[in-house]
PDB file of C-alpha atoms and ligand atoms in Angstrom:
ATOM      1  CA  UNK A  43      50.646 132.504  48.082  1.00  0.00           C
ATOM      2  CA  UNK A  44      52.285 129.811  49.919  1.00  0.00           C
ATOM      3  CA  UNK A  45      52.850 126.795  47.473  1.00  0.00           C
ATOM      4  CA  UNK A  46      54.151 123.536  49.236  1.00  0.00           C
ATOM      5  CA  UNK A  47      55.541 120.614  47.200  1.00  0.00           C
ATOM      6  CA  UNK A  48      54.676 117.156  48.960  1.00  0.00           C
ATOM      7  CA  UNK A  49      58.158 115.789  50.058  1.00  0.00           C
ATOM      8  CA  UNK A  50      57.946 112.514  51.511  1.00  0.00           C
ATOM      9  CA  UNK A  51      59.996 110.493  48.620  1.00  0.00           C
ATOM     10  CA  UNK A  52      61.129 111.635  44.985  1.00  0.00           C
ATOM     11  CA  UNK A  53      61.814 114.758  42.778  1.00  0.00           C
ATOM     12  CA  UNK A  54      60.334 117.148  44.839  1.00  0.00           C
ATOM     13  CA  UNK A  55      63.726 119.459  45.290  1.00  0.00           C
ATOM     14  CA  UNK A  56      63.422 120.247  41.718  1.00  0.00           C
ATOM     15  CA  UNK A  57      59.759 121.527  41.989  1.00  0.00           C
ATOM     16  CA  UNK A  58      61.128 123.782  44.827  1.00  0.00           C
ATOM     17  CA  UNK A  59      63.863 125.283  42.304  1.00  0.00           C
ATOM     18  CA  UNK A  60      61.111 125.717  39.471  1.00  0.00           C
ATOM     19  CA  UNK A  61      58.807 127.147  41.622  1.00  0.00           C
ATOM     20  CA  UNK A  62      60.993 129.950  42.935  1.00  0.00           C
ATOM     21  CA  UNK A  63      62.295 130.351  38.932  1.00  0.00           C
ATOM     22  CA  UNK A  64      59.043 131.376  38.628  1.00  0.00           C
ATOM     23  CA  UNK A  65      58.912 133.796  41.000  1.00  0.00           C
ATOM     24  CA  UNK A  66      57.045 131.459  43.814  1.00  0.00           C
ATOM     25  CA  UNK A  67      57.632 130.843  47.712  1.00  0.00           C
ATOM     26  CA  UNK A  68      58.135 127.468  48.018  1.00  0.00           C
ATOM     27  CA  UNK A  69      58.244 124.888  50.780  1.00  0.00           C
ATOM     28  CA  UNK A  70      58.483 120.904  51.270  1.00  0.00           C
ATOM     29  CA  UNK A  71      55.502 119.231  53.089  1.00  0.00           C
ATOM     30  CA  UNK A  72      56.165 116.482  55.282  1.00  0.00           C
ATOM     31  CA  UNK A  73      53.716 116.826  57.903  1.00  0.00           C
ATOM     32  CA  UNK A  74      50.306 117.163  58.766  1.00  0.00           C
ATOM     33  CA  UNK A  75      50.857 120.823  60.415  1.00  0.00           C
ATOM     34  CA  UNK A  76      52.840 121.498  56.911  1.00  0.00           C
ATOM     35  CA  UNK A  77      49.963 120.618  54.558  1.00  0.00           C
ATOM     36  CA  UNK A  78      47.881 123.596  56.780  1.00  0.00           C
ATOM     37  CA  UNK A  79      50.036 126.073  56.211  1.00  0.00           C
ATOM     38  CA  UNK A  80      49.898 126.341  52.461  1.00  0.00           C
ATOM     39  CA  UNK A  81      47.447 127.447  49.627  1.00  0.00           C
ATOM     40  CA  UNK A  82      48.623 125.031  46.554  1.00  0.00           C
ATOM     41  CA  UNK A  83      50.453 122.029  46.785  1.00  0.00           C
ATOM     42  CA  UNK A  84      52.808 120.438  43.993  1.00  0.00           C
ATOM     43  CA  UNK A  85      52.928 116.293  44.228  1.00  0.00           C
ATOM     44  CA  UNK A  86      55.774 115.391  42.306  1.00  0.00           C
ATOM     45  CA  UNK A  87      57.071 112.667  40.451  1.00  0.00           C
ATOM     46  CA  UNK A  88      58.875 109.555  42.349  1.00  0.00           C
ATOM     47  CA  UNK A  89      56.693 105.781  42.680  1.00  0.00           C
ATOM     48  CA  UNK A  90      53.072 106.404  43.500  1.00  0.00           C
ATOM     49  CA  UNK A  91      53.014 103.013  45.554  1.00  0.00           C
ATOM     50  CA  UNK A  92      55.732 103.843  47.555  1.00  0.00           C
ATOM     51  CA  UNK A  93      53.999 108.130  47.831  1.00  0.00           C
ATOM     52  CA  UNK A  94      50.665 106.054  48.927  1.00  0.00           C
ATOM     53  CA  UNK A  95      52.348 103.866  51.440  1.00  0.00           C
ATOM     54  CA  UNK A  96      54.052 107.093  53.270  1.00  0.00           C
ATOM     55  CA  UNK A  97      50.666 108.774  53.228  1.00  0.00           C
ATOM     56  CA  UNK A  98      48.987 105.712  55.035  1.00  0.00           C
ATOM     57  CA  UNK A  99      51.551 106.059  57.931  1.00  0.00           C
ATOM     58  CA  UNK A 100      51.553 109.893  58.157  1.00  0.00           C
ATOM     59  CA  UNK A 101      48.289 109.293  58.802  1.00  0.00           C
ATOM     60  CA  UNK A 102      47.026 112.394  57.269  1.00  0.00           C
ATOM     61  CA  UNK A 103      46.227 111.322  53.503  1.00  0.00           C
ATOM     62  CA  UNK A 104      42.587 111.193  54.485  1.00  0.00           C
ATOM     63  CA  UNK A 105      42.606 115.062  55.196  1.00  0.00           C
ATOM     64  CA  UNK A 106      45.294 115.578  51.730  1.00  0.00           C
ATOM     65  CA  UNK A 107      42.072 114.079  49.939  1.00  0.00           C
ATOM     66  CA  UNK A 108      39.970 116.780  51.773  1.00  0.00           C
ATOM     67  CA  UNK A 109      41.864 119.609  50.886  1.00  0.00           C
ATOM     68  CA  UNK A 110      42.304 119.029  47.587  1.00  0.00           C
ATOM     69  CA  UNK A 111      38.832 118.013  46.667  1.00  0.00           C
ATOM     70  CA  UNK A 112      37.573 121.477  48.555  1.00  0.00           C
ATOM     71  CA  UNK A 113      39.664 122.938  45.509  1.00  0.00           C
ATOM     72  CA  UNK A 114      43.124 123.199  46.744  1.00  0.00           C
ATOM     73  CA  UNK A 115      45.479 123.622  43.627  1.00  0.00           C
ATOM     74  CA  UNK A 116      47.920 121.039  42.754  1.00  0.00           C
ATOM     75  CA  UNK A 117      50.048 120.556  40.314  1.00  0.00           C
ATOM     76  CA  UNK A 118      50.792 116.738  39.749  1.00  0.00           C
ATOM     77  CA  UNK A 119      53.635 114.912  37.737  1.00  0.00           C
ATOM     78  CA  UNK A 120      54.161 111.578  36.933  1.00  0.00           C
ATOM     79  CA  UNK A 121      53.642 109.544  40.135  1.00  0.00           C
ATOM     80  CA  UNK A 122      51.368 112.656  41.029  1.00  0.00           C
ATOM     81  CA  UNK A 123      49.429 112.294  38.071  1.00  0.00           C
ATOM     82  CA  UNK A 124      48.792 108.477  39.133  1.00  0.00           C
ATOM     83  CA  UNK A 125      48.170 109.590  42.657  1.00  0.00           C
ATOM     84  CA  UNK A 126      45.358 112.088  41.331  1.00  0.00           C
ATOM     85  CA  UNK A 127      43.698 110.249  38.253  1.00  0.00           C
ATOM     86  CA  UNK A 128      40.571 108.168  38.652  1.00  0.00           C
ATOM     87  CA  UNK A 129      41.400 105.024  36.858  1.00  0.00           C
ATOM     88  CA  UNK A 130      44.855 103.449  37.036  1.00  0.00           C
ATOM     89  CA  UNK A 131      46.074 100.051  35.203  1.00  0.00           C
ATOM     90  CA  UNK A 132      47.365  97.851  36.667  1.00  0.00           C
ATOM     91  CA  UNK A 133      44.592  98.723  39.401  1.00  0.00           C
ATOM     92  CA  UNK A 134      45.794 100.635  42.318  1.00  0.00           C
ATOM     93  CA  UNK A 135      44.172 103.093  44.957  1.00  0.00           C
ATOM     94  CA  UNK A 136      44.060 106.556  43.797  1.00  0.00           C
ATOM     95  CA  UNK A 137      42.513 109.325  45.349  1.00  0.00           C
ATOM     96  CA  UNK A 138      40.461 109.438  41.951  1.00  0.00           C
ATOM     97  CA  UNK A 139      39.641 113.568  41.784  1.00  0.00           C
ATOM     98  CA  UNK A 140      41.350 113.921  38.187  1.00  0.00           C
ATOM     99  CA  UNK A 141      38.940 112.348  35.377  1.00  0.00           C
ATOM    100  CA  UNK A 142      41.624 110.408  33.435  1.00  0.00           C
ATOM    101  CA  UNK A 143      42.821 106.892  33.249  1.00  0.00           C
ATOM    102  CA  UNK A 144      46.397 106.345  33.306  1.00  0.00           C
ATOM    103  CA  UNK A 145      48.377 103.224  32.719  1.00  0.00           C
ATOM    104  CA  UNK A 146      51.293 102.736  34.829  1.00  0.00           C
ATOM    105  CA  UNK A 147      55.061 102.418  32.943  1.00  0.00           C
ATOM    106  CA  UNK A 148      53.521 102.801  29.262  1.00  0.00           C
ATOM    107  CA  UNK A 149      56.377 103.302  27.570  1.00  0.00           C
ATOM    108  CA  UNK A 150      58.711 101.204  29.050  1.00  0.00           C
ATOM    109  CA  UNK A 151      61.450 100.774  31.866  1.00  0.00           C
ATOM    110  CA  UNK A 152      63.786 102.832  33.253  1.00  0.00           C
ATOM    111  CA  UNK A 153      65.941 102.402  30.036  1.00  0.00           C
ATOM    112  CA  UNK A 154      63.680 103.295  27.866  1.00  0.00           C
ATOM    113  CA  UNK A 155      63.378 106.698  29.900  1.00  0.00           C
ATOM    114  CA  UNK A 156      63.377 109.306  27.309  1.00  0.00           C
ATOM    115  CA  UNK A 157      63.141 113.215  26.054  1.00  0.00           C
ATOM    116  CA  UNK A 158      60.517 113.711  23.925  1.00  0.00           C
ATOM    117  CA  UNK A 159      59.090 117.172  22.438  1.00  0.00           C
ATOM    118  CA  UNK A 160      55.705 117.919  23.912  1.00  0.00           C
ATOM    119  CA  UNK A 161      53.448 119.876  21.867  1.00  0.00           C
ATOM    120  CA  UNK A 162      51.539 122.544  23.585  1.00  0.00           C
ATOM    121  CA  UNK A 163      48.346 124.125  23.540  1.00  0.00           C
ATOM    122  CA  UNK A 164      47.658 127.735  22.385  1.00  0.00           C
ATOM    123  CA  UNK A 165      47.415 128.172  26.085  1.00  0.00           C
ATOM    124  CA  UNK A 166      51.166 128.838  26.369  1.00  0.00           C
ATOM    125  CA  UNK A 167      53.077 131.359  24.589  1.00  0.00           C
ATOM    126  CA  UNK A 168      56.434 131.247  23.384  1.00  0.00           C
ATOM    127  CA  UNK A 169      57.665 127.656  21.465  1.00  0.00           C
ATOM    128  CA  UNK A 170      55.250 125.561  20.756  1.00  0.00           C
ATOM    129  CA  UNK A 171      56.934 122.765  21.964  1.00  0.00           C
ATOM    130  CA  UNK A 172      59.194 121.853  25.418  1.00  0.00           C
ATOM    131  CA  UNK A 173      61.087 119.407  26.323  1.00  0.00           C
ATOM    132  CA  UNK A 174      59.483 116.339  27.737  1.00  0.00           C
ATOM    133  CA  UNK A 175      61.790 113.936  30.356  1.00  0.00           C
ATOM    134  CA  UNK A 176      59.411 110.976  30.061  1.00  0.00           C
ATOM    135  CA  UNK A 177      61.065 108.512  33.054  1.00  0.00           C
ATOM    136  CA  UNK A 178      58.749 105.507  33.669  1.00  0.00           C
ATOM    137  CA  UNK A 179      55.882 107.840  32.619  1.00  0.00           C
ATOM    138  CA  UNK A 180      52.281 107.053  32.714  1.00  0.00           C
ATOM    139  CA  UNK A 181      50.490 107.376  29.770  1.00  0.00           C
ATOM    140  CA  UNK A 182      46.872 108.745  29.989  1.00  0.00           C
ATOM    141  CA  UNK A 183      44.250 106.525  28.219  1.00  0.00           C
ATOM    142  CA  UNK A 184      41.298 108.515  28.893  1.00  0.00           C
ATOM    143  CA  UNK A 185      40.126 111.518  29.219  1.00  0.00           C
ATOM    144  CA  UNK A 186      36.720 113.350  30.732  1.00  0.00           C
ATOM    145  CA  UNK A 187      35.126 115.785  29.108  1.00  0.00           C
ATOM    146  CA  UNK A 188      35.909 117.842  31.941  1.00  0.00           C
ATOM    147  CA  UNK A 189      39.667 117.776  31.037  1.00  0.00           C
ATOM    148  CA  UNK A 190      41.326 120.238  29.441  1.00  0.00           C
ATOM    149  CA  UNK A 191      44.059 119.040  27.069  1.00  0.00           C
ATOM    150  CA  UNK A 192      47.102 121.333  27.183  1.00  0.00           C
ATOM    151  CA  UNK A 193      50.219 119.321  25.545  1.00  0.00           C
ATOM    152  CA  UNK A 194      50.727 116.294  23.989  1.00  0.00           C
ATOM    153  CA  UNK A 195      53.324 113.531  23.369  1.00  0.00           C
ATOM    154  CA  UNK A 196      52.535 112.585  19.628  1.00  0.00           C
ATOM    155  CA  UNK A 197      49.012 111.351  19.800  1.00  0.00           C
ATOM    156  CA  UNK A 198      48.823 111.023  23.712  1.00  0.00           C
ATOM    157  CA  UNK A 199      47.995 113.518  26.076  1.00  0.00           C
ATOM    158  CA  UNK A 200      50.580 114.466  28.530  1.00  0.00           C
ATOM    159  CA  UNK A 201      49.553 117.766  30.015  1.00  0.00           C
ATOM    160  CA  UNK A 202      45.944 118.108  31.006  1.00  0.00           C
ATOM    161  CA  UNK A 203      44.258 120.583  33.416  1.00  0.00           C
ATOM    162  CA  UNK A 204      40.859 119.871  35.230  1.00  0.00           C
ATOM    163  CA  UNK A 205      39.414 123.155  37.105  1.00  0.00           C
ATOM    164  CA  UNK A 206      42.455 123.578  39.541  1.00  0.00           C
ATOM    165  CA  UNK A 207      44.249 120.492  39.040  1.00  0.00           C
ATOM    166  CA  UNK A 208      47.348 120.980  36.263  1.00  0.00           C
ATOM    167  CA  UNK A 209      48.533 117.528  35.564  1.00  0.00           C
ATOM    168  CA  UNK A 210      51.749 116.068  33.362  1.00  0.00           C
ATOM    169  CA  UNK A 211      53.057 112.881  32.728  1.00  0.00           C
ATOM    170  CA  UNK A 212      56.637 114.034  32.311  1.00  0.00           C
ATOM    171  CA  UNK A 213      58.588 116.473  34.407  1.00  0.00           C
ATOM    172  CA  UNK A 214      58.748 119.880  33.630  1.00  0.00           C
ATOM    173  CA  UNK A 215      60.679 120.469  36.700  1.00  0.00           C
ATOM    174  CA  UNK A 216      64.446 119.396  35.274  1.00  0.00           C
ATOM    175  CA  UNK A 217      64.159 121.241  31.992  1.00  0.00           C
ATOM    176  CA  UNK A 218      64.381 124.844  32.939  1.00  0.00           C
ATOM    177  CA  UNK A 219      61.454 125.786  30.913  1.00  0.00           C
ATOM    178  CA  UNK A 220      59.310 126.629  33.762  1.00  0.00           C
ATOM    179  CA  UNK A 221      56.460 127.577  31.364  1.00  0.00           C
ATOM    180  CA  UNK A 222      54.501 124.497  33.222  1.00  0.00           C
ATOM    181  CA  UNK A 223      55.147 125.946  36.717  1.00  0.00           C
ATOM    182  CA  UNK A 224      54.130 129.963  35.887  1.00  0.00           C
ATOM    183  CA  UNK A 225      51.061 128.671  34.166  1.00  0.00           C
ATOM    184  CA  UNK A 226      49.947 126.374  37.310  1.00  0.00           C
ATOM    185  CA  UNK A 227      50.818 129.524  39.677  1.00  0.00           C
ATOM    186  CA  UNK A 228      48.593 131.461  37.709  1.00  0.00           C
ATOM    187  CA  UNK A 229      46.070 129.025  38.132  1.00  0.00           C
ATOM    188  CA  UNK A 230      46.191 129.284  41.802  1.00  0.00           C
ATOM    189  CA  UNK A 231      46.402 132.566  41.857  1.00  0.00           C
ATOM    190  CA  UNK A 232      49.897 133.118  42.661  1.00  0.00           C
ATOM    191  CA  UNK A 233      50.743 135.283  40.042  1.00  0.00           C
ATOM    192  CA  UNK A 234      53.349 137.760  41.936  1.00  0.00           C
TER     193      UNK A 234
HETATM  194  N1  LIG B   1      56.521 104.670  37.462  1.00  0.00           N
HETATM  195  C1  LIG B   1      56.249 105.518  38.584  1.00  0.00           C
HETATM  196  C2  LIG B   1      54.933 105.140  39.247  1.00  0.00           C
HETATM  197  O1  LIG B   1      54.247 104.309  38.765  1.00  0.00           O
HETATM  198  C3  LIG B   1      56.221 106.970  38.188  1.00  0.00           C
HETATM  199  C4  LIG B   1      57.584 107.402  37.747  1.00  0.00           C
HETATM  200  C5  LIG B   1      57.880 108.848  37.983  1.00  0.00           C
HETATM  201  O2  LIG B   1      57.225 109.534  38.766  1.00  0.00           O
HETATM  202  N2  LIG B   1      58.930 109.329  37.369  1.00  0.00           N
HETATM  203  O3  LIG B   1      54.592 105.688  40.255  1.00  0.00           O
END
């Protein structure tokens, strides 16, 4: 399986490394000839209005939208998860396939960027908790009954999973617990 991470601005080096920790070919995607070469795509964390701006003048985020509503499987952090859900606040476009809301910088401003313990669903073996790098993080208000809750940050949900979109509003990619990353590839079938 080829597994691109979307590398027009932010954290995506880190995905790379987490993805091949777990046993994945990885690649960056900066093009429109990039996003057809690959069969799941990783949008990482970085500032969804800056992401959404690139996009615009690739002038290929019309086709992104495509893909990944004919089911290709993404795996979304932070900005990501802003880029994917369906309702944001403060109101901004979205390409609205994830059934969430999300609320932009919930808990606070770069300072206030933090590690928290996630608590994870029976989904994942091993501890039930990981490490959660919360930096400007969205915090997800709502979610469909189509979404699958998979960790939480005390009462909130912070990894959630919707057919085969795996979502999180911290970043598993710096912690070296890639349990995030092997569970996504095995959503996409990437299982080596
Ligand atoms: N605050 C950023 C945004 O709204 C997300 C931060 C992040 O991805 N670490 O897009």
């Amino acid at each position: 399986m080829r597994c691109g991470v979307l590398a027009l601005q932010g954290d995506w080096a880190a995905h790379i490394g987490a993805l091949e920790r777990a046993g994945a070919a990885a690649r960056p995607v900066r093009t429109a000839t990039e996003l057809e070469e690959i069969d799941a795509l990783v949008l990482p964390g970085g500032e969804s209005t800056v992401v959404l701006r690139l996009l615009e003048r690739e002038g290929w985020m019309e086709r992104l939208v495509e893909r990944l509503r004919n089911g290709l499987p993404v795996l979304a952090t932070c900005a990501g998860i802003i880029l994917l859900a369906r309702d944001v606040t403060p109101e901004q476009p979205s390409f609205g396939l994830l059934d969430i809301g999300v609320r932009r910088n919930a808990y606070g401003r770069q300072v206030s960027s933090t590690i928290v313990p996630v608590r994870l669903s029976e989904a994942f073996a091993g501890p039930a908790e990981m490490e959660g790098v919360f930096i400007r993080a969205p915090r997800i208000e709502r979610v469909g009954p189509g979404v699958e809750v998979l960790g939480w940050r005390g009462d909130d949900p912070a990894l959630v999973r919707q057919g085969a979109i795996v979502a999180a509003t911290f970043h598993p990619e710096i912690t070296g617990d890639d349990r995030v990353h092997r569970y996504f590839l095995d959503v996409a079938g990437g299982t080596p």
